Amino acid sequence: FYVVIAACVCVFVTSAALLIRYYADIAASRNASAQLNQLYQSAQESSSATAAPAAAPSAAPTAALVAASSPVPAASMDPSLLLSSASGADSLTVEEIWPTIYPDNPRLSVSSVFDELQEQNRDIVAWLSIEGELDEPVVQRNNEFYLTHNALQQESVTGALFLDENCDLIHVPTQMVIHGHNMKEGAMFGMLKKYKVKGAEFYREHAFIDFNTLYENGRYVIFAVAEVDIRAGQPHYLPFWHYSRFDSVEAFNSYVETARACSLYHCTVDVQPGDRLLTLSTCTGTDDNLRLVVMARKLREGENQLDLNMEVMSTYDR
C-alpha cells in the first residue's frame, strides 16, 4: 500500500515539475520574443526616420542605375507577361524566370534593421508578421537546434521559428520554408491552426504575410492552406521542404497545383512561373506524419491591389 502511495506521489511530483518547466519555457520564449520585437520595432522606426531622399546615394545601386547597367531581371517583370506565350516560355531558362540576384540589392547589403537583432543572436535572418496574429523573429542554423531552443538560444520546449537549412538567402530562393512548433497556447506557429479551424473567414481577414529578410522586404498573399503528408505514396503527399528552387516551369506548376488540390479552401489567387513562394509549416498535433502548411506567393511589382483583394474575398471553404 505504501509503495503504491509512494509511486503516486513520485508521478505527481514529476508531472508537476514538467508542467512548471513547460510554462516556464513558454514564458521565457515570450519574453525573448518581446525583447527582440522591441529591438526590431525601434530599428524600423529609426530606419524610417533616417531614410535618405530618393535622389541621395545609397550603399546599393538604385533600381534605375541597375537597369541602366544590366538587363532587367525576369523576377521584376509580371509573370503573366514573362510567360505570355508558349514560345516565349520555351526560350527562357529557369535562371531567367527566377534570377538568383536580388534586383534591388545586387550587392547583398544587409538591412540595418537587423544590426541589433544579430548582436543578440547571429542566427536571426528575418522577421515574420501576420497582422494581429504573429510577430516573430526567424532564425537559421540547421533543422534541429531551434526545435529545442528559442530565438535567444535558450533551451525551450517552444523552440523558435526557423528557416529551412536548405534555403540559401544569398542566392534568391524560389521558395522559402519556415518551420515552427504548433503550441497549444498559440506560441510560435500555434496560431496557424486558426486557418484550419476558423476556415475561409479567418483567411480573408489574414490573407497577407510580411516577411523581411536580411536582404529584402517582402509581402506575400496566401493561396493555399493544407494538411499534407510527408510520406511518399500517400494521397496528400507534398515534399514542400525539397523545393527551395525548381528545375523547370513544369515542376513549379505541378507543385502549385498539388498544393491547391490539397487546400482546405477554394482560392483564386493566381500563381505563375516567376513568382516566389513562402511556406509556413507546423505539425497538426494529431499525426506525426502530417503537416499543416500555409502557402503564399510574393506580391508582384505594380500588382493591382483591388483585383488581388477581390480574389482574396472570393475565397471559400471546400
mmCIF file of C-alpha atoms in Angstrom:
data_model
loop_
_atom_site.group_PDB
_atom_site.id
_atom_site.type_symbol
_atom_site.label_atom_id
_atom_site.label_comp_id
_atom_site.label_asym_id
_atom_site.label_seq_id
_atom_site.Cartn_x
_atom_site.Cartn_y
_atom_site.Cartn_z
ATOM 1 C CA PHE A 1 0.000 0.000 0.000
ATOM 2 C CA TYR A 2 2.733 2.451 0.969
ATOM 3 C CA VAL A 3 4.640 1.509 -2.175
ATOM 4 C CA VAL A 4 1.608 2.464 -4.290
ATOM 5 C CA ILE A 5 1.247 5.777 -2.463
ATOM 6 C CA ALA A 6 4.951 6.498 -2.897
ATOM 7 C CA ALA A 7 4.704 5.715 -6.611
ATOM 8 C CA CYS A 8 1.684 8.009 -6.999
ATOM 9 C CA VAL A 9 3.461 10.816 -5.165
ATOM 10 C CA CYS A 10 6.503 10.346 -7.394
ATOM 11 C CA VAL A 11 4.369 10.519 -10.536
ATOM 12 C CA PHE A 12 2.566 13.611 -9.234
ATOM 13 C CA VAL A 13 5.799 15.411 -8.353
ATOM 14 C CA THR A 14 7.376 14.550 -11.699
ATOM 15 C CA SER A 15 4.285 15.678 -13.624
ATOM 16 C CA ALA A 16 4.104 18.912 -11.642
ATOM 17 C CA ALA A 17 7.792 19.607 -12.286
ATOM 18 C CA LEU A 18 7.363 19.006 -16.018
ATOM 19 C CA LEU A 19 4.288 21.230 -16.119
ATOM 20 C CA ILE A 20 6.112 24.007 -14.303
ATOM 21 C CA ARG A 21 9.045 23.649 -16.701
ATOM 22 C CA TYR A 22 6.662 23.739 -19.680
ATOM 23 C CA TYR A 23 5.015 27.010 -18.688
ATOM 24 C CA ALA A 24 8.345 28.492 -17.607
ATOM 25 C CA ASP A 25 9.702 27.758 -21.088
ATOM 26 C CA ILE A 26 6.676 29.407 -22.690
ATOM 27 C CA ALA A 27 7.132 32.484 -20.501
ATOM 28 C CA ALA A 28 10.853 32.658 -21.305
ATOM 29 C CA SER A 29 10.129 32.268 -25.020
ATOM 30 C CA ARG A 30 7.546 35.048 -24.958
ATOM 31 C CA ASN A 31 9.960 37.288 -23.065
ATOM 32 C CA ALA A 32 12.650 36.571 -25.665
ATOM 33 C CA SER A 33 10.224 37.373 -28.496
ATOM 34 C CA ALA A 34 9.103 40.571 -26.759
ATOM 35 C CA GLN A 35 12.702 41.686 -26.224
ATOM 36 C CA LEU A 36 13.604 41.075 -29.859
ATOM 37 C CA ASN A 37 10.358 42.624 -31.054
ATOM 38 C CA GLN A 38 11.170 45.837 -29.204
ATOM 39 C CA LEU A 39 14.584 45.980 -30.874
ATOM 40 C CA TYR A 40 13.068 45.275 -34.276
ATOM 41 C CA GLN A 41 10.322 47.890 -33.986
ATOM 42 C CA SER A 42 12.791 50.509 -32.735
ATOM 43 C CA ALA A 43 15.152 49.740 -35.597
ATOM 44 C CA GLN A 44 12.326 50.024 -38.113
ATOM 45 C CA GLU A 45 11.263 53.389 -36.718
ATOM 46 C CA SER A 46 14.849 54.637 -36.812
ATOM 47 C CA SER A 47 15.278 53.361 -40.350
ATOM 48 C CA SER A 48 12.111 55.152 -41.478
ATOM 49 C CA ALA A 49 13.067 58.369 -39.717
ATOM 50 C CA THR A 50 16.550 58.490 -41.219
ATOM 51 C CA ALA A 51 15.658 57.209 -44.688
ATOM 52 C CA ALA A 52 17.533 59.188 -47.320
ATOM 53 C CA PRO A 53 15.642 61.037 -50.092
ATOM 54 C CA ALA A 54 15.227 59.100 -53.307
ATOM 55 C CA ALA A 55 17.945 61.113 -55.062
ATOM 56 C CA ALA A 56 20.551 60.531 -52.343
ATOM 57 C CA PRO A 57 23.259 57.902 -52.910
ATOM 58 C CA SER A 58 22.948 54.562 -51.084
ATOM 59 C CA ALA A 59 25.139 51.547 -50.352
ATOM 60 C CA ALA A 60 23.493 49.558 -53.111
ATOM 61 C CA PRO A 61 22.794 50.825 -56.650
ATOM 62 C CA THR A 62 19.290 52.158 -57.196
ATOM 63 C CA ALA A 63 16.926 50.241 -59.431
ATOM 64 C CA ALA A 64 17.409 52.888 -62.127
ATOM 65 C CA LEU A 65 21.186 52.504 -62.096
ATOM 66 C CA VAL A 66 20.961 48.720 -62.162
ATOM 67 C CA ALA A 67 18.559 48.910 -65.087
ATOM 68 C CA ALA A 68 20.911 51.217 -66.952
ATOM 69 C CA SER A 69 23.898 48.917 -66.493
ATOM 70 C CA SER A 70 22.313 45.479 -66.919
ATOM 71 C CA PRO A 71 19.233 43.719 -68.309
ATOM 72 C CA VAL A 72 16.111 43.902 -66.159
ATOM 73 C CA PRO A 73 15.913 40.670 -64.107
ATOM 74 C CA ALA A 74 12.999 38.451 -65.057
ATOM 75 C CA ALA A 75 11.731 38.463 -61.466
ATOM 76 C CA SER A 76 10.934 42.181 -61.734
ATOM 77 C CA MET A 77 8.559 41.519 -64.596
ATOM 78 C CA ASP A 78 4.921 40.498 -64.259
ATOM 79 C CA PRO A 79 4.951 36.679 -64.638
ATOM 80 C CA SER A 80 1.883 36.870 -66.861
ATOM 81 C CA LEU A 81 3.905 38.969 -69.315
ATOM 82 C CA LEU A 82 7.051 36.928 -68.772
ATOM 83 C CA LEU A 83 5.298 33.759 -69.909
ATOM 84 C CA SER A 84 2.621 35.259 -72.127
ATOM 85 C CA SER A 85 3.259 32.796 -74.921
ATOM 86 C CA ALA A 86 4.353 29.192 -75.100
ATOM 87 C CA SER A 87 7.230 30.065 -77.420
ATOM 88 C CA GLY A 88 8.402 32.754 -75.021
ATOM 89 C CA ALA A 89 8.343 30.358 -72.088
ATOM 90 C CA ASP A 90 10.277 27.725 -74.014
ATOM 91 C CA SER A 91 13.036 30.204 -74.828
ATOM 92 C CA LEU A 92 13.647 31.197 -71.191
ATOM 93 C CA THR A 93 15.893 29.353 -68.787
ATOM 94 C CA VAL A 94 14.996 28.670 -65.161
ATOM 95 C CA GLU A 95 17.615 31.244 -64.107
ATOM 96 C CA GLU A 96 15.937 33.869 -66.290
ATOM 97 C CA ILE A 97 12.498 33.103 -64.879
ATOM 98 C CA TRP A 98 13.762 33.009 -61.279
ATOM 99 C CA PRO A 99 17.001 35.054 -61.097
ATOM 100 C CA THR A 100 19.335 34.339 -58.197
ATOM 101 C CA ILE A 101 20.324 38.000 -57.724
ATOM 102 C CA TYR A 102 18.124 40.455 -55.808
ATOM 103 C CA PRO A 103 17.204 43.117 -58.401
ATOM 104 C CA ASP A 104 17.099 45.902 -55.793
ATOM 105 C CA ASN A 105 20.063 44.626 -53.761
ATOM 106 C CA PRO A 106 22.639 43.010 -56.067
ATOM 107 C CA ARG A 107 25.468 43.728 -53.604
ATOM 108 C CA LEU A 108 23.674 41.909 -50.772
ATOM 109 C CA SER A 109 23.700 44.871 -48.400
ATOM 110 C CA VAL A 110 22.318 43.705 -45.059
ATOM 111 C CA SER A 111 19.434 45.812 -43.756
ATOM 112 C CA SER A 112 20.460 47.922 -40.765
ATOM 113 C CA VAL A 113 17.186 46.878 -39.108
ATOM 114 C CA PHE A 114 18.878 43.583 -38.233
ATOM 115 C CA ASP A 115 22.052 45.047 -36.684
ATOM 116 C CA GLU A 116 20.919 44.935 -33.059
ATOM 117 C CA LEU A 117 18.992 41.710 -33.546
ATOM 118 C CA GLN A 118 22.116 39.966 -34.767
ATOM 119 C CA GLU A 119 24.022 41.277 -31.788
ATOM 120 C CA GLN A 120 21.600 39.236 -29.694
ATOM 121 C CA ASN A 121 21.796 36.194 -31.987
ATOM 122 C CA ARG A 122 23.733 35.945 -35.253
ATOM 123 C CA ASP A 123 21.283 33.295 -36.440
ATOM 124 C CA ILE A 124 18.432 35.816 -36.812
ATOM 125 C CA VAL A 125 17.944 36.235 -40.566
ATOM 126 C CA ALA A 126 14.382 37.516 -40.958
ATOM 127 C CA TRP A 127 11.193 38.778 -39.356
ATOM 128 C CA LEU A 128 7.744 37.265 -39.952
ATOM 129 C CA SER A 129 4.446 39.090 -39.371
ATOM 130 C CA ILE A 130 0.759 38.325 -39.844
ATOM 131 C CA GLU A 131 -1.168 41.379 -38.745
ATOM 132 C CA GLY A 132 -2.798 40.936 -35.358
ATOM 133 C CA GLU A 133 -1.683 37.306 -35.064
ATOM 134 C CA LEU A 134 2.070 36.785 -35.409
ATOM 135 C CA ASP A 135 5.175 38.934 -34.982
ATOM 136 C CA GLU A 136 8.311 36.822 -34.563
ATOM 137 C CA PRO A 137 11.998 36.643 -35.490
ATOM 138 C CA VAL A 138 13.091 33.873 -37.820
ATOM 139 C CA VAL A 139 16.420 32.142 -37.284
ATOM 140 C CA GLN A 140 18.504 29.770 -39.398
ATOM 141 C CA ARG A 141 21.157 27.253 -38.428
ATOM 142 C CA ASN A 142 20.081 23.679 -39.074
ATOM 143 C CA ASN A 143 16.775 21.866 -38.805
ATOM 144 C CA GLU A 144 17.454 20.546 -35.298
ATOM 145 C CA PHE A 145 18.816 23.200 -32.933
ATOM 146 C CA TYR A 146 15.809 25.528 -32.895
ATOM 147 C CA LEU A 147 13.378 22.705 -32.252
ATOM 148 C CA THR A 148 14.563 22.901 -28.645
ATOM 149 C CA HIS A 149 15.881 26.475 -28.320
ATOM 150 C CA ASN A 150 14.179 29.845 -28.526
ATOM 151 C CA ALA A 151 15.348 32.807 -30.612
ATOM 152 C CA LEU A 152 17.873 33.797 -27.920
ATOM 153 C CA GLN A 153 19.333 30.266 -28.000
ATOM 154 C CA GLN A 154 17.889 29.403 -24.585
ATOM 155 C CA GLU A 155 16.688 25.822 -24.166
ATOM 156 C CA SER A 156 12.911 25.780 -24.564
ATOM 157 C CA VAL A 157 10.139 23.372 -25.496
ATOM 158 C CA THR A 158 8.625 26.105 -27.678
ATOM 159 C CA GLY A 159 11.626 26.244 -29.974
ATOM 160 C CA ALA A 160 11.764 29.120 -32.464
ATOM 161 C CA LEU A 161 10.594 29.832 -35.993
ATOM 162 C CA PHE A 162 13.422 28.744 -38.263
ATOM 163 C CA LEU A 163 14.148 28.930 -41.959
ATOM 164 C CA ASP A 164 14.830 25.541 -43.521
ATOM 165 C CA GLU A 165 18.537 24.730 -43.616
ATOM 166 C CA ASN A 166 18.415 24.174 -47.386
ATOM 167 C CA CYS A 167 17.223 27.708 -48.078
ATOM 168 C CA ASP A 168 20.096 29.876 -49.321
ATOM 169 C CA LEU A 169 19.183 33.536 -48.861
ATOM 170 C CA ILE A 170 22.361 34.723 -50.584
ATOM 171 C CA HIS A 171 21.058 33.339 -53.877
ATOM 172 C CA VAL A 172 17.402 34.340 -54.192
ATOM 173 C CA PRO A 173 15.352 31.222 -53.380
ATOM 174 C CA THR A 174 12.215 30.396 -55.345
ATOM 175 C CA GLN A 175 10.601 29.104 -52.163
ATOM 176 C CA MET A 176 11.373 29.765 -48.507
ATOM 177 C CA VAL A 177 10.107 27.278 -45.933
ATOM 178 C CA ILE A 178 9.744 28.247 -42.268
ATOM 179 C CA HIS A 179 9.208 25.604 -39.582
ATOM 180 C CA GLY A 180 7.747 26.086 -36.101
ATOM 181 C CA HIS A 181 6.070 24.176 -33.301
ATOM 182 C CA ASN A 182 2.286 24.088 -33.038
ATOM 183 C CA MET A 183 1.996 25.187 -29.400
ATOM 184 C CA LYS A 184 -1.407 24.780 -27.740
ATOM 185 C CA GLU A 185 -1.139 28.241 -26.170
ATOM 186 C CA GLY A 186 -0.702 29.780 -29.627
ATOM 187 C CA ALA A 187 3.041 30.386 -29.286
ATOM 188 C CA MET A 188 5.265 30.013 -32.356
ATOM 189 C CA PHE A 189 3.077 28.533 -35.133
ATOM 190 C CA GLY A 190 0.225 27.623 -32.797
ATOM 191 C CA MET A 191 -1.884 30.341 -34.421
ATOM 192 C CA LEU A 192 -1.717 28.673 -37.846
ATOM 193 C CA LYS A 193 -4.413 26.218 -36.782
ATOM 194 C CA LYS A 194 -6.857 29.133 -36.937
ATOM 195 C CA TYR A 195 -6.620 28.908 -40.739
ATOM 196 C CA LYS A 196 -7.960 25.359 -40.397
ATOM 197 C CA VAL A 197 -10.411 25.715 -37.508
ATOM 198 C CA LYS A 198 -11.893 29.106 -38.421
ATOM 199 C CA GLY A 199 -11.836 28.469 -42.154
ATOM 200 C CA ALA A 200 -12.029 30.863 -45.075
ATOM 201 C CA GLU A 201 -13.483 33.665 -42.970
ATOM 202 C CA PHE A 202 -10.251 33.830 -40.954
ATOM 203 C CA TYR A 203 -8.229 33.548 -44.158
ATOM 204 C CA ARG A 204 -9.984 36.510 -45.745
ATOM 205 C CA GLU A 205 -9.048 38.642 -42.730
ATOM 206 C CA HIS A 206 -5.437 37.392 -42.585
ATOM 207 C CA ALA A 207 -4.500 36.624 -46.185
ATOM 208 C CA PHE A 208 -1.258 38.625 -46.234
ATOM 209 C CA ILE A 209 2.123 37.853 -44.697
ATOM 210 C CA ASP A 210 5.049 40.251 -44.285
ATOM 211 C CA PHE A 211 8.428 38.563 -44.422
ATOM 212 C CA ASN A 212 11.513 40.770 -44.247
ATOM 213 C CA THR A 213 14.936 39.159 -44.585
ATOM 214 C CA LEU A 214 18.470 40.460 -44.274
ATOM 215 C CA TYR A 215 18.406 41.377 -47.968
ATOM 216 C CA GLU A 216 14.838 42.381 -48.860
ATOM 217 C CA ASN A 217 11.379 43.219 -47.588
ATOM 218 C CA GLY A 218 8.507 41.196 -48.975
ATOM 219 C CA ARG A 219 4.738 40.965 -48.745
ATOM 220 C CA TYR A 220 3.048 37.686 -49.627
ATOM 221 C CA VAL A 221 -0.532 36.592 -50.270
ATOM 222 C CA ILE A 222 -1.725 33.136 -49.202
ATOM 223 C CA PHE A 223 -3.042 30.906 -51.995
ATOM 224 C CA ALA A 224 -3.368 27.544 -50.195
ATOM 225 C CA VAL A 225 -3.775 26.154 -46.668
ATOM 226 C CA ALA A 226 -3.487 22.379 -46.488
ATOM 227 C CA GLU A 227 -2.813 19.349 -44.350
ATOM 228 C CA VAL A 228 -0.207 17.366 -46.254
ATOM 229 C CA ASP A 229 1.526 14.050 -45.681
ATOM 230 C CA ILE A 230 5.314 13.764 -45.520
ATOM 231 C CA ARG A 231 5.232 10.063 -46.508
ATOM 232 C CA ALA A 232 5.778 9.291 -50.173
ATOM 233 C CA GLY A 233 2.906 7.458 -51.816
ATOM 234 C CA GLN A 234 0.196 8.897 -49.574
ATOM 235 C CA PRO A 235 -2.753 10.740 -51.203
ATOM 236 C CA HIS A 236 -1.774 14.184 -49.886
ATOM 237 C CA TYR A 237 1.991 13.729 -50.109
ATOM 238 C CA LEU A 238 3.761 17.034 -50.725
ATOM 239 C CA PRO A 239 7.538 17.216 -50.096
ATOM 240 C CA PHE A 240 7.496 21.003 -49.779
ATOM 241 C CA TRP A 241 10.827 21.066 -47.937
ATOM 242 C CA HIS A 242 12.642 19.762 -51.033
ATOM 243 C CA TYR A 243 11.967 22.833 -53.141
ATOM 244 C CA SER A 244 13.988 25.963 -52.497
ATOM 245 C CA ARG A 245 14.330 26.163 -56.275
ATOM 246 C CA PHE A 246 12.635 24.365 -59.176
ATOM 247 C CA ASP A 247 14.235 22.625 -62.146
ATOM 248 C CA SER A 248 11.539 23.640 -64.610
ATOM 249 C CA VAL A 249 8.310 25.537 -65.120
ATOM 250 C CA GLU A 250 6.504 22.195 -65.311
ATOM 251 C CA ALA A 251 7.824 21.162 -61.879
ATOM 252 C CA PHE A 252 6.748 24.502 -60.406
ATOM 253 C CA ASN A 253 3.262 24.324 -61.904
ATOM 254 C CA SER A 254 2.819 20.728 -60.755
ATOM 255 C CA TYR A 255 3.858 21.666 -57.226
ATOM 256 C CA VAL A 256 1.426 24.586 -57.068
ATOM 257 C CA GLU A 257 -1.441 22.521 -58.460
ATOM 258 C CA THR A 258 -0.794 19.766 -55.910
ATOM 259 C CA ALA A 259 -0.905 22.362 -53.139
ATOM 260 C CA ARG A 260 -4.177 23.756 -54.493
ATOM 261 C CA ALA A 261 -5.701 20.274 -54.732
ATOM 262 C CA CYS A 262 -4.885 19.644 -51.048
ATOM 263 C CA SER A 263 -6.043 23.077 -49.914
ATOM 264 C CA LEU A 264 -8.871 23.494 -47.427
ATOM 265 C CA TYR A 265 -10.092 26.490 -49.441
ATOM 266 C CA HIS A 266 -11.038 27.245 -52.998
ATOM 267 C CA CYS A 267 -8.811 30.255 -53.636
ATOM 268 C CA THR A 268 -8.483 32.067 -56.971
ATOM 269 C CA VAL A 269 -5.272 33.951 -56.128
ATOM 270 C CA ASP A 270 -3.181 33.110 -59.166
ATOM 271 C CA VAL A 271 0.367 31.741 -59.003
ATOM 272 C CA GLN A 272 2.571 31.775 -62.077
ATOM 273 C CA PRO A 273 6.127 30.873 -63.047
ATOM 274 C CA GLY A 274 8.334 33.747 -61.960
ATOM 275 C CA ASP A 275 6.506 34.078 -58.631
ATOM 276 C CA ARG A 276 8.387 33.391 -55.406
ATOM 277 C CA LEU A 277 6.821 31.296 -52.671
ATOM 278 C CA LEU A 278 6.756 31.340 -48.881
ATOM 279 C CA THR A 279 5.570 28.282 -46.935
ATOM 280 C CA LEU A 280 4.888 28.137 -43.187
ATOM 281 C CA SER A 281 4.907 24.611 -41.787
ATOM 282 C CA THR A 282 3.876 23.128 -38.445
ATOM 283 C CA CYS A 283 2.742 19.756 -37.126
ATOM 284 C CA THR A 284 -1.003 19.102 -36.965
ATOM 285 C CA GLY A 285 -0.920 17.774 -33.405
ATOM 286 C CA THR A 286 -2.799 14.635 -34.437
ATOM 287 C CA ASP A 287 -0.331 12.696 -36.580
ATOM 288 C CA ASP A 288 3.467 12.980 -36.713
ATOM 289 C CA ASN A 289 3.329 12.303 -40.450
ATOM 290 C CA LEU A 290 1.068 15.265 -41.227
ATOM 291 C CA ARG A 291 1.922 18.943 -41.564
ATOM 292 C CA LEU A 292 -0.304 21.980 -41.703
ATOM 293 C CA VAL A 293 1.143 24.279 -44.355
ATOM 294 C CA VAL A 294 0.222 27.848 -45.200
ATOM 295 C CA MET A 295 1.489 28.672 -48.687
ATOM 296 C CA ALA A 296 1.837 32.160 -50.142
ATOM 297 C CA ARG A 297 3.380 33.892 -53.116
ATOM 298 C CA LYS A 298 5.173 37.232 -53.216
ATOM 299 C CA LEU A 299 3.247 40.252 -54.425
ATOM 300 C CA ARG A 300 4.407 41.395 -57.836
ATOM 301 C CA GLU A 301 5.750 44.830 -58.581
ATOM 302 C CA GLY A 302 2.864 47.048 -59.707
ATOM 303 C CA GLU A 303 0.247 44.382 -58.991
ATOM 304 C CA ASN A 304 -3.340 45.643 -58.944
ATOM 305 C CA GLN A 305 -4.273 45.581 -55.258
ATOM 306 C CA LEU A 306 -8.012 45.862 -55.940
ATOM 307 C CA ASP A 307 -8.023 42.769 -58.153
ATOM 308 C CA LEU A 308 -5.942 40.883 -55.602
ATOM 309 C CA ASN A 309 -8.283 41.839 -52.766
ATOM 310 C CA MET A 310 -11.248 40.633 -54.820
ATOM 311 C CA GLU A 311 -9.539 37.257 -55.327
ATOM 312 C CA VAL A 312 -8.927 37.029 -51.577
ATOM 313 C CA MET A 313 -12.502 37.951 -50.692
ATOM 314 C CA SER A 314 -13.924 35.382 -53.143
ATOM 315 C CA THR A 315 -12.148 32.508 -51.363
ATOM 316 C CA TYR A 316 -14.442 29.954 -49.737
ATOM 317 C CA ASP A 317 -14.221 26.645 -47.834
ATOM 318 C CA ARG A 318 -14.307 23.454 -49.878
#
